[in-house]
Coordinates of C-alpha atoms in Angstrom, one line a residue:
Chain A
M1 CA 84.4 -113.6 75.9
S2 CA 87.2 -115.9 74.9
L3 CA 89.6 -115.4 71.9
Q4 CA 89.8 -118.0 69.2
R5 CA 92.8 -118.5 67.0
V6 CA 92.6 -119.2 63.2
T7 CA 95.7 -120.3 61.3
R8 CA 96.2 -121.1 57.7
S9 CA 99.4 -121.7 55.8
T10 CA 100.6 -122.6 52.4
V11 CA 103.6 -122.7 50.1
I12 CA 103.8 -120.3 47.2
D13 CA 106.0 -121.3 44.2
A14 CA 107.8 -118.0 43.9
P15 CA 110.8 -116.5 45.7
I16 CA 110.1 -114.7 49.0
E17 CA 111.1 -111.3 47.7
R18 CA 108.4 -111.6 45.0
V19 CA 105.7 -112.6 47.4
W20 CA 106.7 -110.0 50.0
E21 CA 106.8 -107.2 47.5
I22 CA 103.0 -107.7 47.1
L23 CA 102.1 -108.5 50.7
R24 CA 104.0 -105.7 52.3
D25 CA 101.9 -103.3 50.5
F26 CA 99.0 -102.7 52.9
N27 CA 96.8 -101.4 50.0
S28 CA 97.5 -104.3 47.5
H29 CA 94.5 -106.5 48.2
L30 CA 92.3 -104.7 45.7
Y31 CA 94.6 -106.1 43.0
W32 CA 94.7 -109.7 44.1
H33 CA 92.1 -110.6 46.7
P34 CA 88.7 -111.4 45.2
I35 CA 86.6 -110.4 48.2
I36 CA 87.8 -106.8 48.1
A37 CA 85.7 -104.3 46.1
A38 CA 87.6 -101.2 47.1
S39 CA 90.6 -100.3 49.2
E40 CA 92.0 -97.0 50.2
I41 CA 94.7 -95.8 52.7
E42 CA 93.2 -93.0 54.8
D43 CA 94.8 -89.6 55.0
G44 CA 96.9 -90.1 52.0
L45 CA 99.5 -92.1 54.0
A46 CA 101.9 -94.4 52.3
P47 CA 100.9 -98.1 52.6
D48 CA 104.2 -98.9 54.4
Q49 CA 103.6 -96.2 57.0
V50 CA 103.1 -98.1 60.3
G51 CA 99.9 -96.9 61.9
C52 CA 98.2 -96.2 58.5
V53 CA 94.6 -97.3 58.2
R54 CA 93.1 -99.1 55.2
N55 CA 89.5 -98.8 54.4
F56 CA 88.1 -101.9 52.8
R57 CA 84.8 -102.4 51.1
L58 CA 84.0 -106.0 50.5
Q59 CA 82.2 -107.5 47.5
D60 CA 79.3 -108.5 49.8
G61 CA 78.8 -104.9 50.9
N62 CA 80.6 -105.2 54.3
A63 CA 83.1 -102.5 55.2
L64 CA 86.0 -102.5 57.6
R65 CA 88.9 -100.4 58.7
E66 CA 92.2 -102.0 59.5
Q67 CA 95.4 -100.5 61.0
L68 CA 98.9 -101.6 60.2
L69 CA 100.7 -102.4 63.6
T70 CA 104.0 -104.0 62.5
L71 CA 105.8 -104.1 59.1
D72 CA 109.1 -106.0 59.2
D73 CA 111.1 -106.1 56.0
H74 CA 113.8 -108.1 57.7
K75 CA 111.7 -111.0 59.1
Y76 CA 108.8 -110.6 56.5
I77 CA 106.1 -109.9 59.0
S78 CA 103.0 -107.7 58.8
T79 CA 100.6 -107.4 61.7
Y80 CA 97.3 -105.5 61.6
C81 CA 94.1 -105.2 63.6
I82 CA 90.5 -104.3 62.8
L83 CA 89.5 -100.9 64.1
D84 CA 85.9 -101.1 63.2
S85 CA 83.8 -103.4 61.0
T86 CA 80.3 -104.3 59.9
I87 CA 81.3 -107.9 60.6
P88 CA 81.3 -108.7 64.3
L89 CA 84.9 -109.6 64.6
Q90 CA 86.1 -108.3 68.0
R91 CA 89.7 -107.7 69.2
Y92 CA 90.9 -109.1 65.8
V93 CA 94.7 -109.0 65.4
A94 CA 96.2 -110.9 62.4
T95 CA 99.8 -111.6 61.4
V96 CA 101.1 -112.4 58.0
R97 CA 104.5 -114.0 58.1
L98 CA 106.7 -115.3 55.3
K99 CA 109.7 -117.6 55.4
P100 CA 111.9 -118.7 52.6
V101 CA 111.9 -122.4 51.5
T102 CA 115.5 -122.6 50.6
D103 CA 114.9 -126.0 49.1
G104 CA 113.5 -124.8 45.8
R105 CA 113.3 -121.0 46.2
R106 CA 109.7 -121.1 47.3
T107 CA 107.9 -119.2 50.1
F108 CA 106.1 -120.5 53.2
W109 CA 103.2 -118.2 54.0
H110 CA 101.6 -118.3 57.5
W111 CA 98.5 -116.3 58.2
Q112 CA 97.1 -116.3 61.7
S113 CA 94.7 -114.2 63.8
T114 CA 93.0 -114.1 67.2
F115 CA 89.6 -112.6 67.7
A116 CA 86.3 -112.9 69.6
T117 CA 82.8 -113.2 68.2
P118 CA 79.3 -112.9 69.5
P119 CA 78.2 -116.1 71.2
G120 CA 77.1 -118.8 68.8
R121 CA 78.8 -117.4 65.8
E122 CA 82.3 -118.7 66.6
R123 CA 82.3 -121.4 64.0
E124 CA 80.8 -119.4 61.2
L125 CA 83.2 -116.5 61.6
A126 CA 86.2 -118.7 62.0
D127 CA 85.3 -120.3 58.7
A128 CA 84.8 -117.0 57.1
V129 CA 88.2 -115.7 58.2
G130 CA 90.2 -119.0 57.7
N131 CA 88.7 -120.1 54.4
G132 CA 86.8 -117.1 53.0
V133 CA 89.8 -114.7 53.6
Y134 CA 93.0 -116.7 54.1
V135 CA 92.6 -119.8 51.9
A136 CA 90.8 -117.8 49.2
G137 CA 93.7 -115.3 49.4
F138 CA 96.3 -118.1 48.9
T139 CA 94.6 -119.2 45.8
A140 CA 94.1 -115.7 44.5
L141 CA 97.7 -114.6 45.1
R142 CA 99.0 -117.7 43.4
A143 CA 96.8 -116.9 40.4
Y144 CA 97.9 -113.2 40.5
L145 CA 101.6 -114.2 40.5
L146 CA 101.0 -116.5 37.5
G147 CA 98.9 -113.9 35.8
Q148 CA 101.7 -111.4 36.0
R149 CA 103.8 -113.7 34.0
T150 CA 101.3 -115.0 31.4
N151 CA 101.7 -112.0 29.2
A152 CA 105.4 -112.7 28.9
V153 CA 106.9 -114.1 25.8
S154 CA 107.9 -117.1 27.8
A155 CA 106.9 -117.9 31.3
Q156 CA 109.7 -120.4 31.6
P157 CA 113.4 -119.6 32.2
A158 CA 115.4 -119.6 29.0
P159 CA 116.8 -123.0 28.1
A160 CA 120.1 -123.7 29.9
P161 CA 122.4 -123.8 26.9
L162 CA 121.6 -120.1 26.1
R163 CA 122.7 -119.0 29.5
N164 CA 126.4 -118.9 28.8
D165 CA 126.2 -117.7 25.2
P166 CA 126.2 -114.1 24.0
L167 CA 123.0 -113.4 22.0
E168 CA 122.9 -111.5 18.8
A169 CA 121.4 -108.0 18.9
Q170 CA 120.6 -105.2 16.6
A171 CA 121.8 -101.9 18.0
I172 CA 122.1 -98.3 17.0
V173 CA 125.5 -96.7 17.5
L174 CA 126.6 -93.1 17.4
T175 CA 129.3 -93.0 14.7
A176 CA 130.2 -89.3 15.3
R177 CA 128.8 -86.2 17.1
G178 CA 126.4 -84.4 14.8
G179 CA 123.2 -84.9 12.9
A180 CA 120.7 -87.7 13.0
E181 CA 122.6 -89.4 10.1
Q182 CA 125.3 -90.3 12.6
L183 CA 123.0 -93.0 14.1
K184 CA 123.8 -96.3 12.3
S185 CA 122.4 -99.7 12.7
V186 CA 124.9 -102.5 13.6
T187 CA 124.8 -106.1 14.6
T188 CA 126.2 -106.7 18.1
S189 CA 125.7 -109.1 21.0
A190 CA 124.5 -109.1 24.6
A191 CA 126.7 -111.1 27.0
S192 CA 125.1 -113.5 29.5
P193 CA 124.4 -111.6 32.7
G194 CA 126.9 -111.5 35.5
A195 CA 126.3 -111.0 39.2
G196 CA 123.5 -108.4 39.7
E197 CA 122.7 -108.2 36.0
V198 CA 119.8 -109.0 33.8
R199 CA 119.6 -109.7 30.1
I200 CA 116.5 -108.2 28.4
R201 CA 114.9 -108.9 25.0
Q202 CA 113.8 -105.3 24.3
T203 CA 110.6 -104.8 22.3
A204 CA 110.2 -101.0 22.8
V205 CA 112.8 -98.3 23.3
G206 CA 111.9 -94.8 24.5
V207 CA 113.3 -91.8 22.6
N208 CA 113.9 -88.6 24.6
Y209 CA 115.2 -85.2 23.9
I210 CA 118.2 -86.0 26.0
D211 CA 119.2 -88.5 23.3
V212 CA 119.4 -85.6 20.8
Y213 CA 121.5 -83.6 23.2
V214 CA 123.8 -86.6 23.6
R215 CA 124.1 -87.0 19.8
T216 CA 124.9 -83.4 19.1
G217 CA 127.4 -83.1 21.9
L218 CA 125.5 -80.7 24.2
Y219 CA 125.6 -83.5 26.8
A220 CA 128.8 -85.2 25.4
G221 CA 129.8 -87.1 28.5
L222 CA 126.9 -89.5 28.5
V223 CA 127.7 -91.5 25.4
E224 CA 131.1 -92.0 23.8
V225 CA 131.4 -91.9 20.0
G226 CA 130.9 -95.6 19.0
G227 CA 128.6 -96.1 21.9
V228 CA 124.8 -97.0 22.0
P229 CA 122.5 -94.1 23.0
G230 CA 119.2 -94.3 24.9
F231 CA 118.2 -94.5 28.5
E232 CA 114.7 -96.1 28.5
A233 CA 113.3 -99.4 27.2
A234 CA 110.9 -102.2 28.0
G235 CA 110.9 -105.9 27.2
T236 CA 111.1 -109.4 28.6
V237 CA 113.8 -110.9 30.8
I238 CA 115.8 -113.7 29.2
D239 CA 118.0 -114.6 32.2
V240 CA 119.4 -113.0 35.3
G241 CA 122.7 -113.3 37.0
P242 CA 123.5 -114.4 40.6
G243 CA 122.0 -112.3 43.3
V244 CA 119.0 -111.0 41.3
T245 CA 115.8 -111.8 43.1
H246 CA 113.3 -109.1 42.3
I247 CA 112.8 -110.2 38.6
L248 CA 112.8 -113.6 37.0
P249 CA 113.2 -114.9 33.4
G250 CA 109.9 -114.3 31.6
D251 CA 109.0 -111.2 33.5
R252 CA 108.0 -108.1 31.5
V253 CA 110.2 -105.3 32.7
A254 CA 111.1 -101.6 31.9
Y255 CA 113.7 -99.1 33.0
A256 CA 114.7 -95.5 32.6
C257 CA 118.2 -95.0 33.9
P258 CA 121.8 -94.3 33.0
P259 CA 124.2 -95.5 31.7
A260 CA 123.1 -95.1 28.1
G261 CA 122.7 -98.2 25.9
A262 CA 119.0 -98.6 25.3
Y263 CA 118.9 -98.4 21.5
T264 CA 119.2 -102.1 21.0
S265 CA 117.1 -105.3 20.6
M266 CA 118.9 -107.1 23.5
R267 CA 120.7 -105.7 26.4
T268 CA 122.6 -106.9 29.5
M269 CA 122.7 -104.4 32.3
S270 CA 122.5 -103.9 36.0
A271 CA 119.2 -105.1 37.3
E272 CA 119.0 -102.6 40.1
Q273 CA 116.8 -100.0 38.3
V274 CA 114.9 -102.5 36.2
L275 CA 111.2 -102.7 37.3
R276 CA 108.6 -105.5 36.7
L277 CA 105.7 -104.1 34.8
P278 CA 102.1 -104.4 36.1
D279 CA 99.7 -106.4 33.9
H280 CA 97.8 -103.4 32.6
V281 CA 101.0 -101.6 31.2
S282 CA 102.1 -102.7 27.8
E283 CA 105.8 -102.6 26.9
E284 CA 105.1 -99.9 24.4
Q285 CA 103.4 -97.8 27.0
A286 CA 106.2 -98.4 29.5
A287 CA 108.8 -97.2 26.9
A288 CA 106.6 -94.2 26.3
L289 CA 106.0 -93.4 30.0
M290 CA 108.9 -94.4 32.2
L291 CA 111.2 -91.4 31.7
K292 CA 108.7 -88.7 30.6
G293 CA 106.0 -89.8 33.1
M294 CA 108.4 -89.9 36.0
T295 CA 109.7 -86.5 34.9
A296 CA 106.1 -85.2 35.1
E297 CA 105.7 -86.9 38.4
Y298 CA 108.6 -85.3 40.2
I299 CA 107.8 -81.8 38.7
L300 CA 104.1 -82.0 39.8
F301 CA 104.4 -83.9 43.1
R302 CA 107.9 -83.3 44.4
L303 CA 109.7 -80.3 42.9
H304 CA 106.4 -78.3 43.0
R305 CA 103.1 -79.5 44.5
V306 CA 100.6 -78.7 41.9
G307 CA 96.9 -78.4 42.8
A308 CA 93.8 -76.3 42.3
G309 CA 94.6 -72.6 42.1
D310 CA 97.9 -73.2 40.2
I311 CA 98.3 -71.7 36.8
V312 CA 100.7 -73.9 34.9
L313 CA 102.4 -72.9 31.6
I314 CA 103.6 -75.9 29.7
H315 CA 105.6 -75.5 26.5
A316 CA 105.4 -78.1 23.7
A317 CA 102.2 -79.3 25.2
A318 CA 101.6 -81.8 22.4
G319 CA 105.2 -83.2 22.8
G320 CA 106.3 -86.3 24.7
L321 CA 106.7 -84.7 28.1
G322 CA 104.4 -81.7 27.7
M323 CA 101.4 -83.8 26.9
L324 CA 101.8 -86.0 30.0
A325 CA 102.6 -83.0 32.3
A326 CA 99.5 -81.1 30.9
Q327 CA 97.2 -84.0 31.3
W328 CA 98.3 -84.7 34.8
A329 CA 98.4 -81.0 36.0
H330 CA 94.9 -80.6 34.6
A331 CA 93.7 -83.7 36.5
L332 CA 95.2 -82.2 39.7
G333 CA 93.0 -79.2 39.3
A334 CA 95.4 -76.6 37.9
V335 CA 94.6 -74.3 35.1
V336 CA 96.8 -75.5 32.3
I337 CA 98.1 -73.2 29.5
G338 CA 99.9 -75.1 26.8
T339 CA 102.0 -73.7 23.9
V340 CA 102.2 -75.6 20.6
G341 CA 103.9 -75.0 17.3
S342 CA 101.2 -75.8 14.8
E343 CA 97.4 -75.9 14.4
A344 CA 97.5 -79.7 14.2
K345 CA 99.2 -79.9 17.6
A346 CA 96.8 -77.3 19.0
R347 CA 93.9 -79.6 18.2
V348 CA 95.6 -82.4 20.2
A349 CA 96.4 -80.1 23.1
R350 CA 92.9 -78.7 23.4
D351 CA 91.8 -82.1 24.7
Y352 CA 93.6 -81.6 28.0
C353 CA 94.7 -77.9 28.2
D354 CA 92.4 -75.1 29.4
H355 CA 94.1 -72.7 27.1
V356 CA 96.2 -73.4 24.0
V357 CA 98.6 -70.8 22.7
L358 CA 99.8 -71.2 19.1
N359 CA 103.5 -70.2 19.4
Q360 CA 104.7 -69.6 15.9
N361 CA 106.4 -66.3 16.3
G362 CA 107.9 -66.9 19.8
R363 CA 105.7 -64.3 21.4
F364 CA 103.5 -66.3 23.9
A365 CA 103.7 -64.0 27.0
D366 CA 100.8 -61.7 26.1
P367 CA 98.4 -64.6 25.3
V368 CA 99.4 -66.3 28.6
L369 CA 98.7 -63.2 30.6
G370 CA 95.5 -62.8 28.7
A371 CA 94.4 -66.4 29.5
S372 CA 95.2 -65.9 33.2
A373 CA 93.5 -62.5 33.7
G374 CA 96.9 -60.8 33.8
R375 CA 98.2 -62.9 36.7
G376 CA 100.7 -64.9 34.7
A377 CA 101.7 -68.5 35.4
N378 CA 103.0 -69.5 38.8
L379 CA 104.7 -72.7 37.3
I380 CA 106.4 -73.0 33.9
V381 CA 107.5 -76.3 32.6
D382 CA 110.1 -75.1 30.1
G383 CA 111.8 -77.2 27.5
L384 CA 112.7 -74.3 25.2
G385 CA 115.6 -72.6 26.9
E386 CA 117.5 -69.5 25.9
V387 CA 115.4 -68.3 23.0
A388 CA 112.3 -68.0 25.2
R389 CA 114.0 -66.5 28.2
E390 CA 112.5 -63.0 28.1
Q391 CA 109.0 -64.3 27.1
N392 CA 109.0 -66.8 30.0
M393 CA 110.0 -64.1 32.5
Q394 CA 107.1 -61.9 31.2
A395 CA 104.7 -64.8 31.4
L396 CA 105.6 -65.7 35.0
A397 CA 103.6 -64.5 38.0
P398 CA 105.5 -62.8 40.8
T399 CA 107.1 -65.5 43.1
G400 CA 106.5 -68.1 40.3
H401 CA 108.5 -71.2 39.8
W402 CA 110.4 -71.8 36.5
V403 CA 111.4 -75.3 35.8
S404 CA 113.9 -75.8 33.0
V405 CA 113.8 -79.4 31.7
G406 CA 115.4 -78.8 28.3
Q407 CA 116.8 -76.4 25.9
A408 CA 115.4 -77.5 22.5
A409 CA 115.6 -74.0 21.2
G410 CA 119.2 -73.3 22.1
A411 CA 121.7 -73.7 24.9
W412 CA 121.3 -71.5 28.0
Q413 CA 123.5 -68.5 28.5
P414 CA 124.4 -67.7 32.2
I415 CA 121.5 -66.5 34.3
D416 CA 122.1 -63.6 36.7
P417 CA 120.4 -64.0 40.1
A418 CA 119.5 -60.3 40.2
W419 CA 117.6 -60.8 37.0
L420 CA 115.5 -63.5 38.7
G421 CA 115.0 -61.1 41.6
Q422 CA 112.8 -58.8 39.5
K423 CA 109.9 -61.2 40.2
S424 CA 111.3 -63.3 43.1
V425 CA 111.5 -66.1 40.7
T426 CA 112.5 -69.6 41.8
F427 CA 114.5 -71.3 39.0
S428 CA 115.0 -75.1 39.0
R429 CA 117.2 -77.1 36.7
P430 CA 116.3 -80.7 37.7
V431 CA 117.6 -84.0 36.4
V432 CA 115.2 -86.9 36.5
F433 CA 117.9 -89.5 37.4
H434 CA 118.6 -87.7 40.6
Y435 CA 115.0 -88.3 41.6
T436 CA 115.1 -92.0 40.6
S437 CA 118.5 -93.0 42.0
Q438 CA 117.0 -94.5 45.1
P439 CA 115.2 -97.8 44.3
R440 CA 112.4 -97.1 46.8
Q441 CA 111.6 -93.7 45.4
L442 CA 112.0 -95.0 41.8
R443 CA 109.2 -97.6 42.6
E444 CA 107.0 -95.0 44.1
M445 CA 107.4 -92.7 41.1
A446 CA 106.8 -95.5 38.5
T447 CA 103.8 -96.8 40.5
R448 CA 102.2 -93.4 40.5
V449 CA 102.8 -93.1 36.7
F450 CA 101.3 -96.5 36.0
D451 CA 98.4 -95.8 38.3
A452 CA 97.7 -92.6 36.5
L453 CA 97.8 -94.6 33.2
R454 CA 95.3 -97.1 34.6
A455 CA 93.0 -94.2 35.8
G456 CA 93.0 -92.6 32.4
T457 CA 94.7 -89.5 33.7
L458 CA 97.7 -90.1 31.4
R459 CA 96.7 -90.8 27.8
P460 CA 99.9 -91.2 25.8
Q461 CA 99.9 -90.9 22.1
I462 CA 102.7 -93.0 20.8
A463 CA 104.6 -92.2 17.6
R464 CA 106.1 -95.6 16.5
Y465 CA 109.3 -96.1 14.5
A466 CA 111.3 -99.3 13.8
L467 CA 114.5 -99.5 15.9
S468 CA 116.5 -99.4 12.7
A469 CA 114.9 -96.1 11.8
A470 CA 116.2 -94.3 14.9
A471 CA 117.7 -91.6 12.7
T472 CA 114.4 -90.8 11.1
A473 CA 112.8 -90.6 14.6
H474 CA 115.5 -88.1 15.7
L475 CA 115.0 -86.1 12.6
D476 CA 111.3 -85.9 13.1
L477 CA 111.6 -85.1 16.8
E478 CA 114.1 -82.3 16.2
S479 CA 112.1 -80.8 13.4
R480 CA 108.9 -80.7 15.6
R481 CA 107.1 -83.2 13.3
T482 CA 106.2 -85.6 16.1
T483 CA 103.2 -85.5 18.5
G484 CA 103.3 -87.4 21.7
Q485 CA 105.9 -90.0 22.8
V486 CA 108.4 -91.4 20.3
V487 CA 109.0 -95.2 20.7
L488 CA 111.3 -97.4 18.7
L489 CA 110.0 -101.0 18.2
G490 CA 112.5 -103.8 18.1
Chain B
M1 CA 128.8 -115.1 64.0
I2 CA 127.9 -117.2 61.0
K3 CA 124.2 -118.1 60.4
V4 CA 123.1 -121.0 58.3
Y5 CA 119.4 -121.5 57.4
T6 CA 117.9 -124.3 55.4
S7 CA 114.2 -125.0 55.0
S8 CA 112.1 -127.5 53.1
V9 CA 108.6 -128.9 52.7
I10 CA 107.9 -132.5 53.7
D11 CA 104.8 -134.1 52.3
A12 CA 103.6 -135.5 55.6
P13 CA 101.6 -134.2 58.6
A14 CA 103.7 -132.3 61.3
D15 CA 102.8 -135.0 63.9
A16 CA 104.2 -137.7 61.7
V17 CA 107.5 -135.8 60.9
W18 CA 107.8 -134.9 64.6
S19 CA 107.5 -138.4 65.8
R20 CA 110.3 -139.4 63.4
I21 CA 112.8 -136.7 64.6
R22 CA 111.7 -136.0 68.1
D23 CA 114.1 -138.5 69.8
F24 CA 117.3 -136.6 70.6
N25 CA 119.1 -140.0 70.5
G26 CA 117.4 -141.1 67.2
L27 CA 119.6 -139.5 64.5
P28 CA 120.9 -142.8 63.2
T29 CA 117.3 -144.0 62.6
W30 CA 116.6 -141.1 60.1
H31 CA 119.7 -139.1 59.2
P32 CA 121.9 -141.0 56.6
A33 CA 125.1 -139.3 57.8
I34 CA 125.0 -140.6 61.3
A35 CA 126.3 -144.1 62.2
D36 CA 125.4 -144.5 65.9
S37 CA 124.3 -142.5 68.9
R38 CA 124.0 -142.8 72.7
I39 CA 122.9 -140.5 75.5
E40 CA 125.5 -140.0 78.2
Q41 CA 124.9 -140.9 81.8
N42 CA 121.8 -143.0 80.9
L43 CA 119.5 -140.0 80.9
P44 CA 116.2 -140.1 79.0
S45 CA 116.6 -138.5 75.5
D46 CA 113.9 -135.9 76.3
R47 CA 115.5 -134.7 79.5
I48 CA 116.6 -131.1 79.0
G49 CA 120.4 -130.9 79.5
C50 CA 121.1 -134.5 78.3
V51 CA 124.1 -135.0 76.0
R52 CA 124.1 -137.1 72.9
N53 CA 127.3 -138.7 71.8
F54 CA 127.2 -139.8 68.2
R55 CA 129.5 -140.7 65.3
R56 CA 129.2 -139.6 61.7
R57 CA 129.7 -142.2 59.0
D58 CA 132.8 -140.4 58.0
G59 CA 134.3 -141.1 61.5
G60 CA 134.0 -137.9 63.5
T61 CA 132.6 -138.0 67.0
I62 CA 130.3 -135.2 68.1
R63 CA 128.7 -134.3 71.5
E64 CA 125.7 -132.1 71.7
R65 CA 123.6 -130.9 74.6
L66 CA 119.8 -130.6 74.4
L67 CA 118.7 -127.0 75.3
T68 CA 115.0 -126.9 74.2
L69 CA 112.5 -129.6 73.3
S70 CA 108.9 -128.4 72.7
D71 CA 106.2 -130.9 71.7
Y72 CA 103.9 -127.9 71.4
E73 CA 106.0 -125.8 69.1
Y74 CA 107.6 -128.9 67.3
E75 CA 111.0 -127.4 68.1
C76 CA 114.4 -128.7 69.3
T77 CA 117.5 -126.6 70.1
Y78 CA 120.9 -127.9 71.0
A79 CA 124.5 -126.8 71.5
M80 CA 127.6 -128.5 70.2
L81 CA 130.1 -129.3 72.9
E82 CA 132.8 -131.2 71.0
S83 CA 133.4 -132.0 67.4
P84 CA 136.2 -132.2 64.8
M85 CA 134.6 -129.5 62.7
G86 CA 136.4 -126.5 64.0
V87 CA 133.4 -124.5 65.1
E88 CA 132.7 -122.7 68.4
N89 CA 129.5 -121.4 70.1
Y90 CA 127.5 -123.6 67.8
V91 CA 123.7 -123.6 68.6
A92 CA 121.2 -125.1 66.2
T93 CA 117.4 -125.3 66.0
L94 CA 115.3 -127.8 64.2
K95 CA 111.6 -126.7 63.9
L96 CA 108.5 -127.9 62.2
T97 CA 105.4 -125.8 61.3
P98 CA 102.2 -127.4 59.9
I99 CA 101.2 -126.3 56.5
T100 CA 97.4 -126.3 56.6
D101 CA 97.2 -126.3 52.8
G102 CA 97.7 -130.0 52.0
N103 CA 98.4 -131.1 55.6
R104 CA 102.2 -131.0 55.0
T105 CA 105.1 -129.7 57.1
F106 CA 107.4 -126.7 56.8
T107 CA 110.8 -127.7 58.2
E108 CA 113.5 -125.3 59.2
W109 CA 117.0 -126.1 60.4
S110 CA 119.3 -123.2 61.4
A111 CA 122.5 -122.8 63.2
E112 CA 124.8 -120.0 64.5
F113 CA 128.4 -120.5 65.2
D114 CA 131.9 -119.0 65.1
C115 CA 134.8 -120.3 63.0
A116 CA 138.0 -119.2 61.2
A117 CA 137.2 -116.6 58.5
A118 CA 138.7 -118.7 55.8
R119 CA 136.4 -121.7 56.5
E120 CA 133.1 -119.8 56.6
R121 CA 132.0 -120.7 53.1
E122 CA 133.0 -124.4 53.3
L123 CA 131.4 -124.9 56.8
S124 CA 128.2 -123.0 55.7
Q125 CA 128.0 -125.3 52.7
S126 CA 128.7 -128.6 54.6
I127 CA 126.3 -127.8 57.4
G128 CA 123.5 -126.2 55.4
Q129 CA 123.6 -128.4 52.4
G130 CA 125.3 -131.5 53.8
V131 CA 123.8 -132.0 57.2
F132 CA 120.6 -130.1 57.1
Q133 CA 119.5 -130.5 53.5
G134 CA 120.8 -134.1 53.7
G135 CA 118.4 -134.7 56.6
F136 CA 115.5 -133.1 54.8
D137 CA 116.1 -135.2 51.7
A138 CA 116.1 -138.3 53.8
L139 CA 112.8 -137.3 55.4
K140 CA 111.3 -136.5 52.0
A141 CA 112.4 -139.9 50.7
H142 CA 111.0 -141.7 53.8
F143 CA 107.6 -140.1 53.5
A144 CA 107.3 -140.1 49.7
G145 CA 104.5 -142.3 48.5
R146 CA 103.1 -143.0 52.0
R147 CA 99.9 -141.1 51.4

C-alpha cells in the first residue's frame, strides 16, 4: 500500500505570531475550522503537551483521534498523526509549518500530509484532505482572524499623523491619601507608545478593593499621591511601539497588572501583560473579570484544588470576587456556603450558593457549622480580615485552608503559628500578580476565565459607573452598597 | 554568527520563477544590482563547485562558489569566497516554495556570516533589504501583469 502526499499552502495577511498563537493550540480547531463539531484533549492534558491526544467529532458525524508529535515554537512547526478514525486514512502524518513573509509582515502557511487509503479511494480521500480540510481551513482561519477584529472600533491602524502625538485623556488622580473624595477627575495625555508599549483607548475600567487600600494608604507603595490608581481595564488598541507583535491596532484588549494607572480613558503602557480579547468577551465583561476572575481561578485551581467533597466558605458572596468564586466553586462540585450583609444580597447569592448566611452581627461560625453538619469549611475565601478572625477559626474544619484575599473589615494583627496549630490550619496570603507575572500562565488563567464565562459558569453582575464618578464607585464599594463587579465606563 | 532572512511572495508559478533564477551565472539578467558575471574555468553554471565571478553596479567584484542546486527543492546554496564587503564565512540560500493557493511562489533568501560587531546592523540591512529584497522586487516587477 503506497503512501500519497497532499500539500496545500497559502499566505495569510497577518503577522506570524498571530497565526501561530492559534495554530499552536492543538485544541483550537473547534473555534475556527467549520468541519469540527467538537474537540477535546484527552486526559485533561494541556494542548501544547507533546503526546496529547485530541478527540474530534466532525460535522458529518465522523470521529477521529489525533496525537501531537512535534510542537516547535522556534520554527513554527506542528506535526500530528491519526491514531484512529472512522475515515479510512491510514498511516496519516501531517505537518503544519509557518514561515514569516518579511516583505509585508504576512505569513506563509504550508500544510502537508502523507497517508495510505483503501484501493480505489485515493483520489476521493486526497481531495477530502487537501480541499475539505486544508483549503477550507485556510479560508476559515482567514475569516476567523478578520472576525476577531470586526468588533473593534477601527480595524485599521490609526492614521499616521496621530502616531507621534500625545492624545488627550480623562483620568482620575489621587490628590491625597484618605477618603473617596480624594479621587479627582483631570485632563491629561497619553504619549505615543515607545518600544514594547501599546496605547489603548479604554472603554471599561475595573474597580477592585485593592484600589481602596491604595487610596487609604494601607498599600501606600503602589500609587504615589498625584498618581492614577487602578490595575485593570479593557479597550481598543490605538497604536503599538516597535517590537510589539502579539497585538495590533484595532484589537480589543484587556489587562490586569501593575503598575497602577488604569483609571483613565487613554493609556500608554508596557504591552507584555496586555491580552487580546476573544470575540465572545465584551470589554465591560473583561474589566469585570480579569483581576477578580483570575483571582478565583488561582484560588480554586492552583492554591487549592477545589472539587466535589469540598465545603467552601466564601465571604461577601454577592461581591465582585465572592460572586465569581462561589459560582465557580459550585460548578466544580463543592458545597458553597456564602456570607452576605443584607437580605437583598442574600437573594442574589442564593442563585449559586448552597447555603447563604446573613452576616449582620459578625457571628457566622455557628450557621456555617450548622450548614455543614458540624464539619466546618475546609476552604475559606476571606476578604474580611482581623474582625472575623475568631469566627473564621471556629468555622474552619480541622486541617482546613484559610485563604486571606483582603482585609475589608480592618487590617490584620500578627498571627501566631501556634494559634493556627489548634486545628492544623494552612493559612495563605496570596497576591494575584505573583500568579500572573509569567505571560504563559497569565494566558492560561485568562483563557480559563473567559471559557468559564462562555460556558455560563461565571455570570458577572456588573455595577456601572462613569469614569468621572470613580469617587462615588469607591464610596458605594466601601459602604457595601454594591453587588457584583464594579466597572467604570470611559 | 549573523543571520539575515528575507522572504516575499511572487505572483508567478514556482517553475517560472525558478527558470528565471536557476542559472548561477544569470544574476545580471534578473538582479538590478549586478552588472556582469562569468563562471570561472569555463565550467557549466549548474556544476556543483563552480565559481561565479561577478561585478556589482557599484563596482565591487565578488566570487561565490555553488554548494547546492536542487531542481526538486527549488533551492540554491552558495558560499562567498571574496568580496569587498568585509564578511567572513558567508553562506546564503535562495529557495522557492510553491503556494498552491493562487499558484504563486513563496521566496526565501537567507544568509549567515561573521563580521565586525560594529558593522552588523549596516550589513544586515544592506544584504537583507538591498541585495535580497532588491532581487525580490525585481522579480515581482518582472512577473507583474504577466497573468
